[in-house]
PDB file of C-alpha atoms in Angstrom:
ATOM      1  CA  UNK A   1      21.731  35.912  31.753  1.00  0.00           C
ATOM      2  CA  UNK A   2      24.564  34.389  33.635  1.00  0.00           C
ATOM      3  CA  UNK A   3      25.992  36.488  35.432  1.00  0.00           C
ATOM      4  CA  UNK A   4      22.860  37.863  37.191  1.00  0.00           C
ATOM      5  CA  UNK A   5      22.383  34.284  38.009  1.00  0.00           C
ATOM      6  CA  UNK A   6      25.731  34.212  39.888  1.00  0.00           C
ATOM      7  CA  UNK A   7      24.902  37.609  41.663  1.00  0.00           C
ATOM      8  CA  UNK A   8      21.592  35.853  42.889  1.00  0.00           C
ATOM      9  CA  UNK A   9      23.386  33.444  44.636  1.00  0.00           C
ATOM     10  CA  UNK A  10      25.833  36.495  45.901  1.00  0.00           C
ATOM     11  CA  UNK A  11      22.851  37.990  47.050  1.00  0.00           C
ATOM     12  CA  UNK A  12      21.178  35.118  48.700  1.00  0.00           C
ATOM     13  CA  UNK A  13      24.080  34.595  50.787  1.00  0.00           C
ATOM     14  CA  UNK A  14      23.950  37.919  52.302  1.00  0.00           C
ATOM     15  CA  UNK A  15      20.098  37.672  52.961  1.00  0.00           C
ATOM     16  CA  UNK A  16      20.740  34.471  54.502  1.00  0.00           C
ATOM     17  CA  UNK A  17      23.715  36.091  56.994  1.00  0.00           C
ATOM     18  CA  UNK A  18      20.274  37.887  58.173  1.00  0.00           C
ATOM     19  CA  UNK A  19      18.867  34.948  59.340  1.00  0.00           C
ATOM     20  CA  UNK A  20      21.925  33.408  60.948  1.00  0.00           C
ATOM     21  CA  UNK A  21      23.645  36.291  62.830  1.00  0.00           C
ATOM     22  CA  UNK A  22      27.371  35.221  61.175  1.00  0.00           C
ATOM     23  CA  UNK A  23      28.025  38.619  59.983  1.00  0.00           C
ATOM     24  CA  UNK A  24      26.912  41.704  58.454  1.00  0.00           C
ATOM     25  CA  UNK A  25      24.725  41.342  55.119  1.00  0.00           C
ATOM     26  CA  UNK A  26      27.002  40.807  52.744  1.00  0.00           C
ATOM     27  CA  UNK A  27      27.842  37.768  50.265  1.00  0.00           C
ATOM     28  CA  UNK A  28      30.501  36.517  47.460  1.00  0.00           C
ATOM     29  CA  UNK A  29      31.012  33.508  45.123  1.00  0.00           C
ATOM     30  CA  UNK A  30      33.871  33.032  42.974  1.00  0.00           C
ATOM     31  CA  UNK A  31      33.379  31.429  39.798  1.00  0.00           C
ATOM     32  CA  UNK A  32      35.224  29.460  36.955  1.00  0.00           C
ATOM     33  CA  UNK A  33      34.521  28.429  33.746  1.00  0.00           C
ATOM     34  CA  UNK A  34      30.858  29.274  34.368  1.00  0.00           C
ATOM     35  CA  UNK A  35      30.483  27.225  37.590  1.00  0.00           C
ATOM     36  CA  UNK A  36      30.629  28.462  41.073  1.00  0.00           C
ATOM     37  CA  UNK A  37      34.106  27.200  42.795  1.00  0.00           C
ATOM     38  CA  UNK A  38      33.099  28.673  46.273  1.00  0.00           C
ATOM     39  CA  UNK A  39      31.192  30.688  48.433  1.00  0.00           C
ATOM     40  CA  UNK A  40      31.619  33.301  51.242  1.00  0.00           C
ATOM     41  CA  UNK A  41      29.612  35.169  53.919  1.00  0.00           C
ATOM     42  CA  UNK A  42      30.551  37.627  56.301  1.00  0.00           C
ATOM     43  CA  UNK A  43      31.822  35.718  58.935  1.00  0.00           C
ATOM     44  CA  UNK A  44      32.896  38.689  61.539  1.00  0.00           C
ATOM     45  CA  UNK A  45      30.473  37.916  64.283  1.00  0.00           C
ATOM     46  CA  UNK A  46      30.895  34.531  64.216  1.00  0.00           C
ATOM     47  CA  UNK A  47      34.741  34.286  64.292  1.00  0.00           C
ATOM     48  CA  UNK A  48      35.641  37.209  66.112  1.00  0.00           C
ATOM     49  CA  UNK A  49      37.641  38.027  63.016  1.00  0.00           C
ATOM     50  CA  UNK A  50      37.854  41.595  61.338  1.00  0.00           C
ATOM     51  CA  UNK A  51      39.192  40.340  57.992  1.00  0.00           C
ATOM     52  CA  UNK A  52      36.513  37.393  57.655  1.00  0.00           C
ATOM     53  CA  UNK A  53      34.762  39.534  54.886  1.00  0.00           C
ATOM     54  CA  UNK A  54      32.658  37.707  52.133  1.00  0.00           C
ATOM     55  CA  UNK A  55      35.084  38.612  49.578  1.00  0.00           C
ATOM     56  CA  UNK A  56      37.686  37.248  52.054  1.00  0.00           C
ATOM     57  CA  UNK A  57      36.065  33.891  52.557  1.00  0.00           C
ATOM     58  CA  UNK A  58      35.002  33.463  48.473  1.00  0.00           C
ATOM     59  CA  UNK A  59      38.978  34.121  47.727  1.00  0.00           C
ATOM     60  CA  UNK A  60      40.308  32.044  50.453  1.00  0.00           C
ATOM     61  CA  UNK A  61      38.249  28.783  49.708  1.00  0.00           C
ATOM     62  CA  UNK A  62      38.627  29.454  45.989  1.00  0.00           C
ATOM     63  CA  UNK A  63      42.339  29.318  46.643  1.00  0.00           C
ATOM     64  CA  UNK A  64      42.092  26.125  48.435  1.00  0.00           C
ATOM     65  CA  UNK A  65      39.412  24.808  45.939  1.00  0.00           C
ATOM     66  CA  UNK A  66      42.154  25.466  43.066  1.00  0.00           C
ATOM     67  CA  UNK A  67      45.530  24.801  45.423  1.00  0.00           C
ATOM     68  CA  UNK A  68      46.732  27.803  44.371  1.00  0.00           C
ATOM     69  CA  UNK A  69      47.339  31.323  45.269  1.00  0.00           C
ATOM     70  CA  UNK A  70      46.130  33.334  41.577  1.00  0.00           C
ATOM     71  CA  UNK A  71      42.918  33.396  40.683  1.00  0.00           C
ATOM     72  CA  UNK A  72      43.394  33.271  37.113  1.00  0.00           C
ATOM     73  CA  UNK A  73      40.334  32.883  34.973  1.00  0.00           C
ATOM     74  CA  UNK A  74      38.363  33.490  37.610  1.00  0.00           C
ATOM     75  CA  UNK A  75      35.655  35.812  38.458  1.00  0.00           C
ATOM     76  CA  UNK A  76      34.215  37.501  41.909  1.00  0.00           C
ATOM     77  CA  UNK A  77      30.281  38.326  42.326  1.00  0.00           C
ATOM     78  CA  UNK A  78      29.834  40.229  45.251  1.00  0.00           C
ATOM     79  CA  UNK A  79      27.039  41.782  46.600  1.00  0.00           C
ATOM     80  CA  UNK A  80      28.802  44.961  47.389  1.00  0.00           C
ATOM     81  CA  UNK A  81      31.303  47.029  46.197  1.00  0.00           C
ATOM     82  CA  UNK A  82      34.359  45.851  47.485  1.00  0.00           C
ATOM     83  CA  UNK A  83      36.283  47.317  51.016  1.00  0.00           C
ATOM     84  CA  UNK A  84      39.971  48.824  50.228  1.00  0.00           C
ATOM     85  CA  UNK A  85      40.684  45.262  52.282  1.00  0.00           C
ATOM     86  CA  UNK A  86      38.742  42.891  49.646  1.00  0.00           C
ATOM     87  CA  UNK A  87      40.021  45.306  46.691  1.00  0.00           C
ATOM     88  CA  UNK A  88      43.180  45.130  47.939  1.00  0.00           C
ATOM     89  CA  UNK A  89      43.101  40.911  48.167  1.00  0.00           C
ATOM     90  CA  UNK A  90      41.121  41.007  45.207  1.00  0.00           C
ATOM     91  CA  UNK A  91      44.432  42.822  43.557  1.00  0.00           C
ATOM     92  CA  UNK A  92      46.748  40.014  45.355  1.00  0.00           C
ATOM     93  CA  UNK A  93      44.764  36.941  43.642  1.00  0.00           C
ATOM     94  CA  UNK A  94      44.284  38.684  40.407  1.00  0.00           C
ATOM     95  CA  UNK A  95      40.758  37.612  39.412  1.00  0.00           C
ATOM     96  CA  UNK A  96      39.971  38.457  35.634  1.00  0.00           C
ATOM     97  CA  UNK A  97      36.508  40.723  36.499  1.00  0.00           C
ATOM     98  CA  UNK A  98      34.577  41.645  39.858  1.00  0.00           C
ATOM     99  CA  UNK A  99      30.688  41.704  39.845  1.00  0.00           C
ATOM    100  CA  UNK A 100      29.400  44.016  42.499  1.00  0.00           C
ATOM    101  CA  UNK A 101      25.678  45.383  43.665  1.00  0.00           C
ATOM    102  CA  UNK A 102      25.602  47.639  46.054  1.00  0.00           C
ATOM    103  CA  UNK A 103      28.020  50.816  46.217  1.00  0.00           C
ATOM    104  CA  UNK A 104      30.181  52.193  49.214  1.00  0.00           C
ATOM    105  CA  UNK A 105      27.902  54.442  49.748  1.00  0.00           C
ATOM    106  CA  UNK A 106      25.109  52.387  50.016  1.00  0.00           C
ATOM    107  CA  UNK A 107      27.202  50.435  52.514  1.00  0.00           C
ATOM    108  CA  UNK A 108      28.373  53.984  54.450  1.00  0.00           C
ATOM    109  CA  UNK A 109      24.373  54.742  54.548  1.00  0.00           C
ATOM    110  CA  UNK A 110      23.625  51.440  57.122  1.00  0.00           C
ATOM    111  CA  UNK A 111      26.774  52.759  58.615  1.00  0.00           C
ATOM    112  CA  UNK A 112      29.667  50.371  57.499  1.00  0.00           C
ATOM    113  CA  UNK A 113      33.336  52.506  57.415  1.00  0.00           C
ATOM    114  CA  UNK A 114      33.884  51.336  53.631  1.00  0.00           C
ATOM    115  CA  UNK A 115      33.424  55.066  52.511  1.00  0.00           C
ATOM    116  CA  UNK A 116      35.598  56.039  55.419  1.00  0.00           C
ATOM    117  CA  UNK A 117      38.290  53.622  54.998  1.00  0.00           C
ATOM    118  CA  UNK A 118      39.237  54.734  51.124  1.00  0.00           C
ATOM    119  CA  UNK A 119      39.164  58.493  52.131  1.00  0.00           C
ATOM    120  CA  UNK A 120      41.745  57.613  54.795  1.00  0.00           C
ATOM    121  CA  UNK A 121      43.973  55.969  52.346  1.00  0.00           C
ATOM    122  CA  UNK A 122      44.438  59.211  50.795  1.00  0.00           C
ATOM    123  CA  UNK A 123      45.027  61.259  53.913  1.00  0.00           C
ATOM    124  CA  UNK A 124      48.595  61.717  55.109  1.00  0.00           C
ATOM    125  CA  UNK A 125      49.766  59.365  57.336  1.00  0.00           C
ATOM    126  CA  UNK A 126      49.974  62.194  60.257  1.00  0.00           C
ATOM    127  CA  UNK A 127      45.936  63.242  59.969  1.00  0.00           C
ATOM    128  CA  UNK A 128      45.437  59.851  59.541  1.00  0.00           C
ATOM    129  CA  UNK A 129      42.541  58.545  62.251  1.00  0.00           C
ATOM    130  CA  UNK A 130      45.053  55.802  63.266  1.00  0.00           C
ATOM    131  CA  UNK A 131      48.508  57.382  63.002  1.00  0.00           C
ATOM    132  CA  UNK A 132      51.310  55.608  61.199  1.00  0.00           C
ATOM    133  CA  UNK A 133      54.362  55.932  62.266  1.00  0.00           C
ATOM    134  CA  UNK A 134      58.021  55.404  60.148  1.00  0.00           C
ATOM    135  CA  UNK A 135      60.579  53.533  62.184  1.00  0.00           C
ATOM    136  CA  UNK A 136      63.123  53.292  59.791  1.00  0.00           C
ATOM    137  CA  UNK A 137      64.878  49.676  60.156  1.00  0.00           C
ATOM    138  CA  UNK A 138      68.431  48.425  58.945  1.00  0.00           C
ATOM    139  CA  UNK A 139      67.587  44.731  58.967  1.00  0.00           C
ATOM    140  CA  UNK A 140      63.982  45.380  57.473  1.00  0.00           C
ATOM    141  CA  UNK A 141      65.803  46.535  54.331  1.00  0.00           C
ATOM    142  CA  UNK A 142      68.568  43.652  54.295  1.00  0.00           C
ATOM    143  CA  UNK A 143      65.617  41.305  54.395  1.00  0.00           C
ATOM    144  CA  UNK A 144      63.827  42.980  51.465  1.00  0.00           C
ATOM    145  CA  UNK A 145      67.696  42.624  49.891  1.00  0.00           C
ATOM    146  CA  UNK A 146      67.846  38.971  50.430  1.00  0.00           C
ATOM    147  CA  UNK A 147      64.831  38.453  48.728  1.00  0.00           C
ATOM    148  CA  UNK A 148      65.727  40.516  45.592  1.00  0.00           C
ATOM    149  CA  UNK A 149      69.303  38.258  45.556  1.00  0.00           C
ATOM    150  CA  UNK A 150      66.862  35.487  46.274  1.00  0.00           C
ATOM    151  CA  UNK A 151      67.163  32.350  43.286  1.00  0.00           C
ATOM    152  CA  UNK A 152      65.219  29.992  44.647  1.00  0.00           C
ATOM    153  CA  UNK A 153      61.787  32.220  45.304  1.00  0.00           C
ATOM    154  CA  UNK A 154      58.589  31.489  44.042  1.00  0.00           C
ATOM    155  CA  UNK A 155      57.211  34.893  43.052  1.00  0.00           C
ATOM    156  CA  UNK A 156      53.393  35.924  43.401  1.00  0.00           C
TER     157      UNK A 156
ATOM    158  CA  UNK B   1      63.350  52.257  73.571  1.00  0.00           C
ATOM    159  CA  UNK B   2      60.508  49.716  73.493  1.00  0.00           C
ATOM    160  CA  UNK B   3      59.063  50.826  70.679  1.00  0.00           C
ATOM    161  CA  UNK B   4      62.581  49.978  68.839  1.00  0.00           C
ATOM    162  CA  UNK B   5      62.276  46.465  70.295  1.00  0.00           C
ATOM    163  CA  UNK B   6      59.021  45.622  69.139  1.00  0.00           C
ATOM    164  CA  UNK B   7      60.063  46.086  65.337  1.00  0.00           C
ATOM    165  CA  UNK B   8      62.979  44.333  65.883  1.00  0.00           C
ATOM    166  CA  UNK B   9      60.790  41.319  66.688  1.00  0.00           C
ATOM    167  CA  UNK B  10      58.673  42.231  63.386  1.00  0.00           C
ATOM    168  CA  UNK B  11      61.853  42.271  61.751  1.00  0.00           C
ATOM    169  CA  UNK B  12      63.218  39.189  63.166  1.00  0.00           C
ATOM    170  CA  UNK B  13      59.911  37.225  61.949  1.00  0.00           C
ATOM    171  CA  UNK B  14      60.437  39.480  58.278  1.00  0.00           C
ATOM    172  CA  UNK B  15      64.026  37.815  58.370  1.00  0.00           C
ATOM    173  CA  UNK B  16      63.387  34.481  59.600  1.00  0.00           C
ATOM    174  CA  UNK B  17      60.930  34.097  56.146  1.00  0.00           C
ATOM    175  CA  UNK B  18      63.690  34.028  54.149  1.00  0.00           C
ATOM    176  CA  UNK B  19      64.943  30.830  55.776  1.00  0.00           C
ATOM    177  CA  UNK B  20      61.642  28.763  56.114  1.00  0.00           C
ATOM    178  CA  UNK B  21      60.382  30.526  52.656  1.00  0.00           C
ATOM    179  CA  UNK B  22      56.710  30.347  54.078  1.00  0.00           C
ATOM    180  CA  UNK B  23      56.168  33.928  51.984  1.00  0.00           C
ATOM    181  CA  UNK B  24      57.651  37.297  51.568  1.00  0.00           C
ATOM    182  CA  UNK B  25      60.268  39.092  53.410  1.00  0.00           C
ATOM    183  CA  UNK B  26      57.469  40.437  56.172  1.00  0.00           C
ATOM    184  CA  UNK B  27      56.908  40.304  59.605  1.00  0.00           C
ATOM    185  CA  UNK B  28      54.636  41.509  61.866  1.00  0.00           C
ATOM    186  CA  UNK B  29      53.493  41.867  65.743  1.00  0.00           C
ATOM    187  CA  UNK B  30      50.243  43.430  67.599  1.00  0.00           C
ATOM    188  CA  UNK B  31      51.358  44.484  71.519  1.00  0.00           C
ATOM    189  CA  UNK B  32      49.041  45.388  74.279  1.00  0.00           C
ATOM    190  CA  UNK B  33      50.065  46.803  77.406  1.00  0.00           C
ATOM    191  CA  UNK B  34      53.658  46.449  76.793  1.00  0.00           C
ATOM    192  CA  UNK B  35      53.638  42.902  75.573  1.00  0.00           C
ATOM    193  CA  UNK B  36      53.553  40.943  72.264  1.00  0.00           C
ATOM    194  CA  UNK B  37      50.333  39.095  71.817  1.00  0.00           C
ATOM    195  CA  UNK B  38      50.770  37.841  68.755  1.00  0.00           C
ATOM    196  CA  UNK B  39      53.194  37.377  65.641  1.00  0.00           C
ATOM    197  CA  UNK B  40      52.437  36.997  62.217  1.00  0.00           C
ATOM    198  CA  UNK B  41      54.996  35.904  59.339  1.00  0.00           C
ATOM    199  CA  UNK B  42      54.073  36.308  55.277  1.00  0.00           C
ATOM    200  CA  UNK B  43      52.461  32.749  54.403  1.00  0.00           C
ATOM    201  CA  UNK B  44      51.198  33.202  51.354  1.00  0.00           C
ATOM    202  CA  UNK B  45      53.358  30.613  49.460  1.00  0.00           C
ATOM    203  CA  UNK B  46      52.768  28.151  52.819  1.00  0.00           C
ATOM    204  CA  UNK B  47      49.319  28.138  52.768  1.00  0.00           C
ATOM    205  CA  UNK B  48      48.398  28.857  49.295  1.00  0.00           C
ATOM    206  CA  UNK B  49      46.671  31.429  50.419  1.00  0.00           C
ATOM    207  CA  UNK B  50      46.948  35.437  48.983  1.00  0.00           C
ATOM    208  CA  UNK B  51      45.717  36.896  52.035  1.00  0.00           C
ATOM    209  CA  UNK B  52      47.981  35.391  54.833  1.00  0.00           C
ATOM    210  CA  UNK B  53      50.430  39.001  54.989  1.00  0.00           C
ATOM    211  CA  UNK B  54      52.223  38.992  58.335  1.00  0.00           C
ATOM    212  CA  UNK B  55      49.638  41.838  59.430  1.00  0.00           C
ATOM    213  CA  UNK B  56      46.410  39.988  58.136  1.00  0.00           C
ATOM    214  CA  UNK B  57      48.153  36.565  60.155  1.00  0.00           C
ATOM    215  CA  UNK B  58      48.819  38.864  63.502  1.00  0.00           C
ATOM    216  CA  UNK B  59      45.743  40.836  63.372  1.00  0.00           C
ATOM    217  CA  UNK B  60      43.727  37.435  63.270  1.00  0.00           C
ATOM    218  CA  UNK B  61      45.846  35.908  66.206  1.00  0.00           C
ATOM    219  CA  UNK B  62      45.499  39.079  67.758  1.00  0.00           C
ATOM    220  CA  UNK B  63      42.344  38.656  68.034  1.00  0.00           C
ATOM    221  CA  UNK B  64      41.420  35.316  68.953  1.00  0.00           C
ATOM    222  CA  UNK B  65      43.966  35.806  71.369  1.00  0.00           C
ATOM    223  CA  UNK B  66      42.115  38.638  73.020  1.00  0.00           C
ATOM    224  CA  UNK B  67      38.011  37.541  71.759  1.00  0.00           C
ATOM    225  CA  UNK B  68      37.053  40.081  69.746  1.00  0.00           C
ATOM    226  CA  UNK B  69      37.042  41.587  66.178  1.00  0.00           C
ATOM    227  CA  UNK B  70      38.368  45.055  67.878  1.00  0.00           C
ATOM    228  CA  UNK B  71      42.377  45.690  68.642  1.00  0.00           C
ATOM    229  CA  UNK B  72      41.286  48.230  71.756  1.00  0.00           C
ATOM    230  CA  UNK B  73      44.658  49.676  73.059  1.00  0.00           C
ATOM    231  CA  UNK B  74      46.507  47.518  70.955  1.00  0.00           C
ATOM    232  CA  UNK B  75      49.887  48.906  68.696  1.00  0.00           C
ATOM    233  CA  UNK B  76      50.726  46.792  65.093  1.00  0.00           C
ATOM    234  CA  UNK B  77      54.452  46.445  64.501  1.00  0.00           C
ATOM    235  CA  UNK B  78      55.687  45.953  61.007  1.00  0.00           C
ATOM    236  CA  UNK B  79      57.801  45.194  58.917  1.00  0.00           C
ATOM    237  CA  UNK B  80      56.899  46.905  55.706  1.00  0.00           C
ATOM    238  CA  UNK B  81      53.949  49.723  55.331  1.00  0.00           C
ATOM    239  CA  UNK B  82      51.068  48.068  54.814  1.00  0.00           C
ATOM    240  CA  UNK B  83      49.349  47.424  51.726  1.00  0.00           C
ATOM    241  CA  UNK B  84      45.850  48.893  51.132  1.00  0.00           C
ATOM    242  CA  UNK B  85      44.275  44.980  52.178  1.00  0.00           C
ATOM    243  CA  UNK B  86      46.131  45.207  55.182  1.00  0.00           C
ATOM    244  CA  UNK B  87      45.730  48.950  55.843  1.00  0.00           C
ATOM    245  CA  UNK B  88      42.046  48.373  55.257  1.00  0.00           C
ATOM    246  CA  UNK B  89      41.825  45.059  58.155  1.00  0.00           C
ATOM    247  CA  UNK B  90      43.770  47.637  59.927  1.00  0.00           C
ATOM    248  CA  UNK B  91      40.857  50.214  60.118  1.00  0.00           C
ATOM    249  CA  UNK B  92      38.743  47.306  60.515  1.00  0.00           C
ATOM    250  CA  UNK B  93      40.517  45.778  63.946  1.00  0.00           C
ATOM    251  CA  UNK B  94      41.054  49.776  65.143  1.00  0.00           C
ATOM    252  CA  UNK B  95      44.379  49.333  66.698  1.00  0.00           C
ATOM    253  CA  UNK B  96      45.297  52.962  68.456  1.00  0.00           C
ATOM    254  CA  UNK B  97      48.971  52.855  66.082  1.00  0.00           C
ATOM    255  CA  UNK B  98      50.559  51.421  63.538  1.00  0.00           C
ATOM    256  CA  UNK B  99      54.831  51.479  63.315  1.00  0.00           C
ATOM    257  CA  UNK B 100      56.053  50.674  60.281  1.00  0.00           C
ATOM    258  CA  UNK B 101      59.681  50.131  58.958  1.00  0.00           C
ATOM    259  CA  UNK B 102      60.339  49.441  55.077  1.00  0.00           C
ATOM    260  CA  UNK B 103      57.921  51.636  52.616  1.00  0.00           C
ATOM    261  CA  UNK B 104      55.611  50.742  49.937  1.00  0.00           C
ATOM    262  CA  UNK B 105      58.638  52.261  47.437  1.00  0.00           C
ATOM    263  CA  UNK B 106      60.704  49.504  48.997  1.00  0.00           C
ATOM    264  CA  UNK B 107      58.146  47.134  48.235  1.00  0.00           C
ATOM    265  CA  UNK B 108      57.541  47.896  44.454  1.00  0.00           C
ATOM    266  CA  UNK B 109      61.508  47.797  44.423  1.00  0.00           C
ATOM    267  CA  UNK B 110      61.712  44.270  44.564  1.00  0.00           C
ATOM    268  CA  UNK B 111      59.076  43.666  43.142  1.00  0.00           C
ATOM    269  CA  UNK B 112      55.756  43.293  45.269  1.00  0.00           C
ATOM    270  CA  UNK B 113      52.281  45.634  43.699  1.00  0.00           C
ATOM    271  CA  UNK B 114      51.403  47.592  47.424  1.00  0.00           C
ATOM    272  CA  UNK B 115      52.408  50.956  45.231  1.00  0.00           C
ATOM    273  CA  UNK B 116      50.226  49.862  42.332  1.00  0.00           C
ATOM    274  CA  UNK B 117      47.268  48.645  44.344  1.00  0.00           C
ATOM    275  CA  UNK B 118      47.474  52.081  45.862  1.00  0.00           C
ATOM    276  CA  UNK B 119      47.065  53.631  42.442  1.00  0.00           C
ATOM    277  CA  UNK B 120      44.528  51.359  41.060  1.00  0.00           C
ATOM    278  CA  UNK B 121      42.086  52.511  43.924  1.00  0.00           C
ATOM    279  CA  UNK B 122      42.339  56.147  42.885  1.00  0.00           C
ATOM    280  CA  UNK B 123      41.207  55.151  39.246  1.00  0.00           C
ATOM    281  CA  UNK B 124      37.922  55.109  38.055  1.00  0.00           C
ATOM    282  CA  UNK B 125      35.958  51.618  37.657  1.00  0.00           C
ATOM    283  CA  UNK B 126      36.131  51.178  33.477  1.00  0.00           C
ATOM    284  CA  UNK B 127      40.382  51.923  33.665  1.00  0.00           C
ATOM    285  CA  UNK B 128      41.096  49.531  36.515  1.00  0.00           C
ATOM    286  CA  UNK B 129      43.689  46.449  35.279  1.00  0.00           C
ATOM    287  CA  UNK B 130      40.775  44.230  36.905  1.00  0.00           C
ATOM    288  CA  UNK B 131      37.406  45.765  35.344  1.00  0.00           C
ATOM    289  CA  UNK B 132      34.661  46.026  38.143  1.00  0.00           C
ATOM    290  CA  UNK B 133      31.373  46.111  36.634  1.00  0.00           C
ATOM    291  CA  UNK B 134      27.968  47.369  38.527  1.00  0.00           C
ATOM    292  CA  UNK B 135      25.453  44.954  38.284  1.00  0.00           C
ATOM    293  CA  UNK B 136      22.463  46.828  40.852  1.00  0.00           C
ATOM    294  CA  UNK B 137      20.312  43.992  42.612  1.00  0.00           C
ATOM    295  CA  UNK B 138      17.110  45.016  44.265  1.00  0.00           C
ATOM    296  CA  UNK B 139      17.422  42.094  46.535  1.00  0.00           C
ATOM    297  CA  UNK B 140      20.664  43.596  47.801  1.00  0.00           C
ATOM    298  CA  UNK B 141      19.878  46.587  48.593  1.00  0.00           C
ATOM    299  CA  UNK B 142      16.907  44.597  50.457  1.00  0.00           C
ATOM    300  CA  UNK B 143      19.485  42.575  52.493  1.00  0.00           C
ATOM    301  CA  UNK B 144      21.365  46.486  53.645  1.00  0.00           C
ATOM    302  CA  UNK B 145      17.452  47.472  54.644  1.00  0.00           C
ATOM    303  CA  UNK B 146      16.964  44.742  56.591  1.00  0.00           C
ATOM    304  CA  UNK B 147      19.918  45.096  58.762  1.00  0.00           C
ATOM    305  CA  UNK B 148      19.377  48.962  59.376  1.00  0.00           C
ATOM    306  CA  UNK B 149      16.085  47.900  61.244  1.00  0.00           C
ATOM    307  CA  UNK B 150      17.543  44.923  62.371  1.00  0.00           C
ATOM    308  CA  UNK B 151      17.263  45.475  66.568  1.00  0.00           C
ATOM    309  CA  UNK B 152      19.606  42.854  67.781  1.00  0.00           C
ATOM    310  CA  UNK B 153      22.666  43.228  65.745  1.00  0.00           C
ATOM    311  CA  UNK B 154      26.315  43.553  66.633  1.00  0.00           C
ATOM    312  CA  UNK B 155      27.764  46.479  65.028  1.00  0.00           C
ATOM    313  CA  UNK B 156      31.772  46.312  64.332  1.00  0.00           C
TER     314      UNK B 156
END
């Protein structure tokens, strides 16, 4: 079956972020037309940066791979459910299906915020553990009017 | 009022897209003790890349700037409410607040998904516009064992 084949290889990359101390144990390919286009590991540790998910890295080189920002035709194996981040850059490059293996929960249980993170989204933004707060802006709404009266813009 | 001043700056960057056309009308800043340490501008159509919002660009500067995968006493500034990636990096990098101007309403009003994302998280797996499919691997839930008793890791 193919697509357990690809979530093998999902899976080995996250086994092998054990070995090399990159990142938390989690892995992602992206593939196309049956063949895998690229491949990303957690990369926190080793970059110093939050958002270097596996999901983040897979997307991000596919992207490059293809020259493009969409995802179309593609597909994401991931050896865990997701993060509202990833989902939420997985909604931006508009991927035809995700693969995943592990749940939230399963990541909440070795103590990863995933679980955390999507309950927050639903909280008000005053109970919110990080507060958000509305500063109301005239120019922030002109820009957002420019680009609506915008002719030239590439949408995506 | 500083606080006024640092989304102006957000905005500024938010305005000055519409000129290079780099990416949406966003902007964004991080500021610790008082001071801007790093900007971030929508580059999505720059880099071909559909992760590069101006909070996902700042938060990485942000932290390379300052070393670590953790905003510690650091405030976000921008230019739009985030969208559920960047509101998850957000609870990733732990900034202490976030100030926001334009809202995700404004967003979907000309034309960008952050209110649609935020309703495609709230429903259930099979109804989602991108199917995500549960494929268990016992070799993944291996990997999450392994870092549980792992001794030496880094938690973020």
């Amino acid at each position: 079956m193919e697509e357990a084949q690809f979530m093998d290889e999902a899976v080995r990359l996250s086994l092998q972020n054990m070995q090399t101390g990159e990142g938390g144990p989690f892995g992602a390919v992206v593939v196309k037309d049956g063949k895998i286009i690229s491949r990303g590991n957690n990369q926190v540790l080793k970059t110093s940066d939050p958002t270097a998910h596996a999901e983040m890295v897979a997307i991000r080189e596919a992207c490059k791979v293809l020259g493009t920002f969409q995802l179309d035709g593609c597909e994401l194996y991931t050896s865990c459910e997701p993060c509202p981040m990833c989902l939420g850059a997985i909604y931006w490059a508009r991927p035809t299906k995700v693969y995943y293996a592990n749940t939230r929960q399963d990541a909440a249980d070795i103590g990863f915020d995933d679980a955390f993170i999507y309950q927050e989204i639903n909280t008000s933004f005053e109970k919110r553990q990080i507060p958000m707060i509305h500063l109301p802006h005239t120019q922030a709404i002109q820009a957002f009017q420019h680009w609506a009266e915008k002719n030239d813009k590439t949408l995506y």
